[in-house]
Amino acid sequence: MSDVSKEFLINYRTIFKSSPDAVIITLPDGTISYANSAAEKLFGYTQREICEIGRSGIVDTTDPNLDLILAEREKTGKYQGELIHIKKDGTKFTAEISANSFKDDKGVKRNLITIRDITERKIDENRIKFQALLLSKVNDAVFGLDMNFRIVYLNWGAKKMFSYTQEEVLGRNPYELLQTNINLDIPPQEPVLNGRTSTLVGVKDKNGKNLVVEQNTTKITSDSTTTTGYVVIYHDMTDYKMAENIAQNTLKRLYSILSNIRASVLLVTNDNSIEYLNPAFCDYFHLNEQPEDLIGISDKNMIEKIKNSYRDPEAEIARIKEITSTMKPVSGEEVTMKTGETCIRDFIPITMDGKSYGRLWLHLDISERKKVEENKQNLLESREKLTEKLQASNQELVSLTQKLQITNQIVEANRDELLTVNRALKESEEKFSKAFHANTTSVSISDLDGYFSDVNHSYTQLTGYSRSELVGNRSVDLGIIRLEDRERFQRELVDKGSVKSMKLEIYTKSGDKRIVITDAETIEVEGEIKIITFNFDMTERIQIMKEKEKLLKYVQRKKGELSTLIENIVDEVWFCDAQGNIILANASARNFQAKLDANDPDVLDEVISAVDTYSSDGSIRLKSGSPLYRALKGEVLEDFEEDVVVPKTGEKLNRHVTSAPIKDDKGVITGAVAVVRDTTKRKETEDRLINTLKERNQLNRILVALRKSSFAMMHAVDEDFYLNEVCRIIIEECGHSMVWIGYTDEETKKVVPVAYSGFEEDYLKNLNFTWDDTKYGNGPTGKAIRTGKPCMCEDMLVDPKFKPWRKEALKRGYASSIVFPLIYNKTVFGALTIYSPETNPFSEEEKKLLQELANDISFGITTLRLQRAHKKAETALRNSLMDLKRSNAELEQFAYITSHDLREPLRMITSFLQLLERRYKNELDSDAHEFIDYAVNGAKRLDTMINDILIYSRVAKKKRALERVDMNTVLKKTCINLKTAIDENNARIIYNHLPTVMADENLMVQLFQNLIGNSIKYKGESEPEIRITSLKKGSEWLFCVKDNGIGISEEYLEKIFVVFQRLHTDQEYEGTGIGLAIAQKIVHQHGGIIWVKSKLGDGAKFCFTLPTEPEHTQLI
């Protein structure tokens, strides 16, 4: 270290010592002349040892980057890059280095090098890259994320599933990219809780297609605590979810039907509790409760509630118990009610595969029917048709079963794809080693006897055992797998050389049973045959399959109930065969048939021809457009709207139709079904609401535009960006044709477009916009700028003032416009112009909101301009401060050097003048003696001034350590130093107990010495009295030195702290004018401030502050 300039080390030692990175200084030949303590810690050598061994001792000279870095250093004088280094124990590591060349004060060229160990970062990068390589063949979508949840990798499965390219997704958050909707069946979990989550979510691909996926998130850690990234895997569950939704929709339709039929329905479970009852049941038996309030009560409680509605309660209760005990179907049993009405009671036991699932009670009032015997035949015909409907529903159930089977095949296919990934692990032992513990699949390695050699993190999570508990033991001994399963696994491995898709039961440390699909291969590891086993946890998926089976049985049961009750649906239900013959029409459909003037109302052609039908757009609908005909061609319609005029009655009906084809198990269309709801009254109500909602919606869109424009202003970087963003927001949110913003040109009186959005097609390029009193200045834009008020053209086709622009505007589909002036300080500087494709589209409320938007734009433009001016001024100020700081530093250095170097020649001048006076004393006249006295006195004054300058520069330059200083001791030392002046002037120094502060004691003595000395020097007519006080104020101490001297005029209060600034001549008061400047420098170096309060003739009060807890322990 002796080769490095001592002064250089003194100046920079503190910086190097506090640096967290290793710092070394080298010569061009690689000799190391200095190393800091961080370098000792990094390499394991002492500073002396590092300097002795040189660059070749700590750098891997075989690293090809070394030659590149040295060449760069010779070319540019600096370099930066990565280089392999060597520690004392021989360990090699990758470090990031940065170096700059410089010359020391002797002109020797040296290199200042900082070294930072990046081993952990390189490991993390390799881990993520390797995990990406492992998952590159998976069909599931895989994203690799950094610790900030930004995408750094995606596999081909992600590209295929979501249609994004790599460039479109890198750096983005996957939740935002895929518009993830977690509002599904399973609430999301935090991945930070256990390192892994599995959630069912809804997402959208690049084309906007909705997908349902199983999202698995795994946290990647470099050790047990540090998170380095995440792996997110998406498994497509859309088909399964669709099948599940079909089943759920079937149940919803069933309950909707039950809630709207006239028959009273009561559904009792196998455990004798009420599962469902419809409103008709409550009405018929005069129950005060709502249906949902009665669900869950026992059938005995229900009997008590309804028994008094029968004419003979006791007999009916006995009959109900008899029916329930035998569990045999009862159909058409007549029951007399207390009111004298007669109903028929049906009892339907619900069984499947010989197992009872409950029972269904139906009561249907037939009082009117008993008067007309023919209705009995209608009931029989209805039952036959319902039987046919049941057959059609069975076909629907077969279709649902096929979809569930497809879902199972997808799950099985994905399992095979995961197996392909694990086989890919065998391609490289080195890659396998790095990725083994990061693999999300549970993987273990064991010898041929079953003793674990290694397991990954996923396996420990699956079993609940730690790695140390597993390695060296067998799964059989730990109770993870049963002996018979282990033997079966071993036999297949021996017979076939591998294990494929073996289903096993494993038991976790806590005793839970998990079902896994196991694949195994034999591999050679360092010359030894090992078994690598992949375990795919299928427990949850098997449970899902069981739930599917349970759901299927439930749907079959509900289907039977549906076929019993469909007759009483309020909506029309139509079934026809493949030839268009109506094979089933419920009561509501038959009522509609009765209105028609048709020869054969059971033929579809006749029913369609008997009415005039119009589509929702008002056009006449052809027969081929009928929902049932379209269903027969395979088309599914949901909530299809049509308007029907019945010539026979003159009725105009609005109807909503849902239709679908009926297919057999081979996919052949055998018929069609349609459900029709009369929505005439609802349509009338909706039409009244649409106009109101349309206006409210437009207002909401403007409010959104207001909010987004405010957000754009807060985040705008320049005016052009802000204006274009605001125009885009207005177009996207408000739905207008085109919007543009223009600024006024005072010289030409023209309006110059500066931003626009929407369908413009060069509209603005060749048009003349002005605000002078001409035909081009009397349009909406010119008038708005002249008047400072909004101006509107309600119809461009008829407004004469819009004639100059009419042709081009109509060509682009504009119909009206509105203009808002942009105003700042009552001066119009531009305009916001909006074009609409509709005439007179702006309501008064909309105009108010658009005016508010224009005001926001004016404010935003003005704010951005002020910010730009402020930043420019701030930059100029910052540069000035830097120049001032540099100038002050140079001045202090100059003062120190000048004062130090001038004192010796000044002493020689004084000495030789005095020698000249003594030697030639008798030969000089009185004038010569006087001249010599002037010269000597002047030199002494100059010496005093130089000495003060030297003191000032030392105070500014020297670094001092802070320590606890008792200010009482400081004041005593000050009084000793000033004893002569105090005694000669009979001065009184008055002070109470002073605090202890963190400071430099010598500087504090100098500070008080300068302030008290000043008070004595500038005393008044009375004897000097000087009071020193202290007061703690928050985080600082306030000290005051008050005297009764001559005081200071207010105009000089700021000047007295300036170097060489004196208020009196040498004849009046001696001094150099630097004492108070030194005092100010001392206070500033301690982090405080100093000021003076005084009036001429009224003494002076000097105050200064010192922090109670300074930020630094050393003065800078």
mmCIF file of C-alpha atoms in Angstrom, residues 593-792:
data_model
loop_
_atom_site.group_PDB
_atom_site.id
_atom_site.type_symbol
_atom_site.label_atom_id
_atom_site.label_comp_id
_atom_site.label_asym_id
_atom_site.label_seq_id
_atom_site.Cartn_x
_atom_site.Cartn_y
_atom_site.Cartn_z
ATOM 1 C CA GLN A 593 -102.954 -22.743 -30.980
ATOM 2 C CA ALA A 594 -106.544 -21.916 -30.161
ATOM 3 C CA LYS A 595 -106.056 -18.321 -31.300
ATOM 4 C CA LEU A 596 -104.891 -19.357 -34.773
ATOM 5 C CA ASP A 597 -106.982 -19.661 -37.893
ATOM 6 C CA ALA A 598 -105.227 -22.850 -39.013
ATOM 7 C CA ASN A 599 -106.583 -25.982 -40.691
ATOM 8 C CA ASP A 600 -104.203 -28.321 -38.862
ATOM 9 C CA PRO A 601 -102.652 -26.642 -35.789
ATOM 10 C CA ASP A 602 -100.551 -29.764 -35.140
ATOM 11 C CA VAL A 603 -98.413 -29.199 -38.236
ATOM 12 C CA LEU A 604 -95.559 -26.717 -37.848
ATOM 13 C CA ASP A 605 -96.084 -25.189 -41.311
ATOM 14 C CA GLU A 606 -99.733 -24.447 -40.462
ATOM 15 C CA VAL A 607 -98.878 -22.779 -37.138
ATOM 16 C CA ILE A 608 -96.190 -20.588 -38.711
ATOM 17 C CA SER A 609 -98.354 -19.626 -41.682
ATOM 18 C CA ALA A 610 -101.266 -18.610 -39.435
ATOM 19 C CA VAL A 611 -99.396 -15.528 -38.045
ATOM 20 C CA ASP A 612 -97.404 -12.615 -39.435
ATOM 21 C CA THR A 613 -93.957 -12.696 -37.858
ATOM 22 C CA TYR A 614 -91.343 -9.941 -37.776
ATOM 23 C CA SER A 615 -87.748 -10.057 -36.597
ATOM 24 C CA SER A 616 -86.547 -7.738 -33.852
ATOM 25 C CA ASP A 617 -85.270 -5.277 -36.517
ATOM 26 C CA GLY A 618 -88.802 -4.964 -37.969
ATOM 27 C CA SER A 619 -88.240 -7.007 -41.138
ATOM 28 C CA ILE A 620 -90.702 -9.739 -42.173
ATOM 29 C CA ARG A 621 -89.411 -13.132 -41.091
ATOM 30 C CA LEU A 622 -89.606 -15.986 -43.593
ATOM 31 C CA LYS A 623 -90.833 -19.405 -42.570
ATOM 32 C CA SER A 624 -87.296 -20.778 -42.811
ATOM 33 C CA GLY A 625 -86.282 -18.322 -40.070
ATOM 34 C CA SER A 626 -88.607 -19.894 -37.517
ATOM 35 C CA PRO A 627 -86.698 -20.971 -34.371
ATOM 36 C CA LEU A 628 -88.011 -24.551 -34.609
ATOM 37 C CA TYR A 629 -86.996 -24.815 -38.293
ATOM 38 C CA ARG A 630 -83.561 -23.436 -37.476
ATOM 39 C CA ALA A 631 -83.282 -25.911 -34.593
ATOM 40 C CA LEU A 632 -84.114 -28.759 -36.997
ATOM 41 C CA LYS A 633 -81.077 -27.613 -39.019
ATOM 42 C CA GLY A 634 -78.874 -27.879 -35.939
ATOM 43 C CA GLU A 635 -78.904 -24.249 -34.766
ATOM 44 C CA VAL A 636 -79.308 -23.329 -31.080
ATOM 45 C CA LEU A 637 -81.070 -20.051 -30.279
ATOM 46 C CA GLU A 638 -81.175 -18.462 -26.852
ATOM 47 C CA ASP A 639 -83.673 -15.731 -26.020
ATOM 48 C CA PHE A 640 -84.451 -15.103 -29.716
ATOM 49 C CA GLU A 641 -86.853 -12.162 -30.041
ATOM 50 C CA GLU A 642 -89.743 -12.015 -32.511
ATOM 51 C CA ASP A 643 -92.855 -9.891 -33.001
ATOM 52 C CA VAL A 644 -96.047 -11.744 -33.958
ATOM 53 C CA VAL A 645 -99.323 -10.406 -35.308
ATOM 54 C CA VAL A 646 -102.298 -12.800 -35.029
ATOM 55 C CA PRO A 647 -104.685 -11.918 -37.919
ATOM 56 C CA LYS A 648 -107.605 -13.745 -36.339
ATOM 57 C CA THR A 649 -107.587 -11.620 -33.159
ATOM 58 C CA GLY A 650 -105.492 -8.635 -34.267
ATOM 59 C CA GLU A 651 -103.149 -9.105 -31.269
ATOM 60 C CA LYS A 652 -99.555 -7.841 -31.501
ATOM 61 C CA LEU A 653 -97.293 -9.977 -29.359
ATOM 62 C CA ASN A 654 -93.625 -9.724 -28.451
ATOM 63 C CA ARG A 655 -92.158 -13.162 -27.810
ATOM 64 C CA HIS A 656 -88.752 -14.490 -26.713
ATOM 65 C CA VAL A 657 -87.909 -17.950 -27.999
ATOM 66 C CA THR A 658 -85.244 -20.418 -26.911
ATOM 67 C CA SER A 659 -84.866 -23.402 -29.240
ATOM 68 C CA ALA A 660 -82.474 -26.296 -29.741
ATOM 69 C CA PRO A 661 -82.253 -29.493 -31.793
ATOM 70 C CA ILE A 662 -82.852 -32.928 -30.221
ATOM 71 C CA LYS A 663 -80.276 -35.518 -31.233
ATOM 72 C CA ASP A 664 -79.924 -39.239 -30.745
ATOM 73 C CA ASP A 665 -76.788 -40.923 -29.435
ATOM 74 C CA LYS A 666 -75.265 -40.811 -32.929
ATOM 75 C CA GLY A 667 -75.739 -37.074 -33.261
ATOM 76 C CA VAL A 668 -78.624 -37.352 -35.747
ATOM 77 C CA ILE A 669 -81.309 -34.679 -35.310
ATOM 78 C CA THR A 670 -84.598 -36.361 -34.466
ATOM 79 C CA GLY A 671 -86.626 -33.313 -33.575
ATOM 80 C CA ALA A 672 -86.562 -29.889 -31.964
ATOM 81 C CA VAL A 673 -87.803 -28.126 -28.833
ATOM 82 C CA ALA A 674 -88.752 -24.489 -28.324
ATOM 83 C CA VAL A 675 -89.752 -22.563 -25.202
ATOM 84 C CA VAL A 676 -91.669 -19.345 -25.885
ATOM 85 C CA ARG A 677 -92.369 -16.579 -23.371
ATOM 86 C CA ASP A 678 -94.885 -13.794 -24.038
ATOM 87 C CA THR A 679 -92.932 -10.608 -23.172
ATOM 88 C CA THR A 680 -95.337 -8.068 -24.646
ATOM 89 C CA LYS A 681 -95.913 -6.136 -21.404
ATOM 90 C CA ARG A 682 -92.272 -6.396 -20.421
ATOM 91 C CA LYS A 683 -91.233 -5.046 -23.850
ATOM 92 C CA GLU A 684 -93.445 -2.004 -23.391
ATOM 93 C CA THR A 685 -91.823 -1.302 -20.028
ATOM 94 C CA GLU A 686 -88.340 -1.878 -21.421
ATOM 95 C CA ASP A 687 -88.905 0.563 -24.279
ATOM 96 C CA ARG A 688 -89.758 3.268 -21.758
ATOM 97 C CA LEU A 689 -86.626 2.492 -19.764
ATOM 98 C CA ILE A 690 -84.257 2.243 -22.729
ATOM 99 C CA ASN A 691 -84.368 5.950 -23.530
ATOM 100 C CA THR A 692 -83.689 6.837 -19.896
ATOM 101 C CA LEU A 693 -80.898 4.281 -19.595
ATOM 102 C CA LYS A 694 -79.342 5.388 -22.889
ATOM 103 C CA GLU A 695 -79.050 8.942 -21.620
ATOM 104 C CA ARG A 696 -77.715 7.789 -18.217
ATOM 105 C CA ASN A 697 -75.237 5.485 -19.901
ATOM 106 C CA GLN A 698 -73.866 8.320 -22.019
ATOM 107 C CA LEU A 699 -73.480 10.462 -18.887
ATOM 108 C CA ASN A 700 -71.651 7.618 -17.142
ATOM 109 C CA ARG A 701 -69.326 7.257 -20.138
ATOM 110 C CA ILE A 702 -68.507 10.963 -19.966
ATOM 111 C CA LEU A 703 -67.836 10.622 -16.229
ATOM 112 C CA VAL A 704 -65.436 7.774 -17.011
ATOM 113 C CA ALA A 705 -63.767 9.966 -19.639
ATOM 114 C CA LEU A 706 -63.455 12.715 -17.020
ATOM 115 C CA ARG A 707 -61.787 10.330 -14.585
ATOM 116 C CA LYS A 708 -59.433 8.869 -17.190
ATOM 117 C CA SER A 709 -58.473 12.281 -18.549
ATOM 118 C CA SER A 710 -57.574 13.391 -15.024
ATOM 119 C CA PHE A 711 -55.468 10.253 -14.649
ATOM 120 C CA ALA A 712 -53.802 10.982 -18.017
ATOM 121 C CA MET A 713 -52.959 14.508 -16.876
ATOM 122 C CA MET A 714 -51.345 13.221 -13.655
ATOM 123 C CA HIS A 715 -49.168 10.777 -15.605
ATOM 124 C CA ALA A 716 -48.478 12.862 -18.729
ATOM 125 C CA VAL A 717 -44.830 13.435 -19.586
ATOM 126 C CA ASP A 718 -45.438 16.125 -22.192
ATOM 127 C CA GLU A 719 -48.254 18.182 -23.691
ATOM 128 C CA ASP A 720 -48.530 16.278 -27.009
ATOM 129 C CA PHE A 721 -48.925 12.948 -25.221
ATOM 130 C CA TYR A 722 -51.603 14.377 -22.934
ATOM 131 C CA LEU A 723 -53.646 15.935 -25.768
ATOM 132 C CA ASN A 724 -53.610 12.777 -27.912
ATOM 133 C CA GLU A 725 -54.469 10.639 -24.882
ATOM 134 C CA VAL A 726 -57.452 12.860 -23.986
ATOM 135 C CA CYS A 727 -58.758 12.698 -27.575
ATOM 136 C CA ARG A 728 -58.411 8.902 -27.559
ATOM 137 C CA ILE A 729 -60.263 8.635 -24.216
ATOM 138 C CA ILE A 730 -63.193 10.766 -25.427
ATOM 139 C CA ILE A 731 -63.574 8.616 -28.551
ATOM 140 C CA GLU A 732 -63.302 5.277 -26.731
ATOM 141 C CA GLU A 733 -65.506 6.170 -23.759
ATOM 142 C CA CYS A 734 -68.114 8.535 -25.263
ATOM 143 C CA GLY A 735 -68.632 6.851 -28.648
ATOM 144 C CA HIS A 736 -68.414 9.940 -30.868
ATOM 145 C CA SER A 737 -67.118 9.934 -34.463
ATOM 146 C CA MET A 738 -64.170 12.284 -34.128
ATOM 147 C CA VAL A 739 -62.689 14.768 -31.680
ATOM 148 C CA TRP A 740 -59.901 17.288 -32.157
ATOM 149 C CA ILE A 741 -58.129 19.999 -30.179
ATOM 150 C CA GLY A 742 -56.816 23.185 -31.791
ATOM 151 C CA TYR A 743 -54.764 26.163 -30.574
ATOM 152 C CA THR A 744 -55.311 29.766 -31.662
ATOM 153 C CA ASP A 745 -52.667 31.614 -33.692
ATOM 154 C CA GLU A 746 -52.913 35.308 -32.735
ATOM 155 C CA GLU A 747 -51.043 36.523 -35.824
ATOM 156 C CA THR A 748 -53.085 34.684 -38.481
ATOM 157 C CA LYS A 749 -56.279 34.306 -36.418
ATOM 158 C CA LYS A 750 -56.374 30.675 -37.469
ATOM 159 C CA VAL A 751 -57.138 27.593 -35.365
ATOM 160 C CA VAL A 752 -54.294 25.091 -35.710
ATOM 161 C CA PRO A 753 -55.206 21.423 -34.969
ATOM 162 C CA VAL A 754 -52.665 19.853 -32.597
ATOM 163 C CA ALA A 755 -54.323 16.526 -31.663
ATOM 164 C CA TYR A 756 -57.235 14.359 -32.783
ATOM 165 C CA SER A 757 -58.733 10.856 -32.533
ATOM 166 C CA GLY A 758 -61.485 8.908 -34.287
ATOM 167 C CA PHE A 759 -62.554 8.664 -37.936
ATOM 168 C CA GLU A 760 -60.744 11.691 -39.398
ATOM 169 C CA GLU A 761 -59.640 10.630 -42.916
ATOM 170 C CA ASP A 762 -57.672 13.878 -43.607
ATOM 171 C CA TYR A 763 -60.692 15.995 -42.641
ATOM 172 C CA LEU A 764 -58.522 18.489 -40.727
ATOM 173 C CA LYS A 765 -55.717 18.704 -43.296
ATOM 174 C CA ASN A 766 -57.253 21.010 -45.929
ATOM 175 C CA LEU A 767 -60.004 22.794 -43.976
ATOM 176 C CA ASN A 768 -59.713 26.456 -43.015
ATOM 177 C CA PHE A 769 -60.570 27.103 -39.360
ATOM 178 C CA THR A 770 -60.437 30.714 -38.160
ATOM 179 C CA TRP A 771 -62.219 33.002 -35.727
ATOM 180 C CA ASP A 772 -62.323 36.222 -37.727
ATOM 181 C CA ASP A 773 -65.659 37.604 -38.942
ATOM 182 C CA THR A 774 -65.813 35.665 -42.229
ATOM 183 C CA LYS A 775 -67.735 32.623 -43.405
ATOM 184 C CA TYR A 776 -64.841 30.476 -42.139
ATOM 185 C CA GLY A 777 -64.972 32.202 -38.772
ATOM 186 C CA ASN A 778 -68.742 31.980 -38.180
ATOM 187 C CA GLY A 779 -68.811 28.224 -37.713
ATOM 188 C CA PRO A 780 -69.068 26.581 -34.269
ATOM 189 C CA THR A 781 -65.287 26.657 -33.659
ATOM 190 C CA GLY A 782 -64.808 30.313 -34.581
ATOM 191 C CA LYS A 783 -67.856 31.442 -32.629
ATOM 192 C CA ALA A 784 -66.818 29.504 -29.520
ATOM 193 C CA ILE A 785 -63.349 31.111 -29.566
ATOM 194 C CA ARG A 786 -64.725 34.640 -30.160
ATOM 195 C CA THR A 787 -67.405 34.431 -27.471
ATOM 196 C CA GLY A 788 -65.625 32.176 -24.971
ATOM 197 C CA LYS A 789 -68.824 30.074 -24.759
ATOM 198 C CA PRO A 790 -69.753 26.585 -26.066
ATOM 199 C CA CYS A 791 -71.262 26.506 -29.548
ATOM 200 C CA MET A 792 -73.224 23.652 -31.161
#
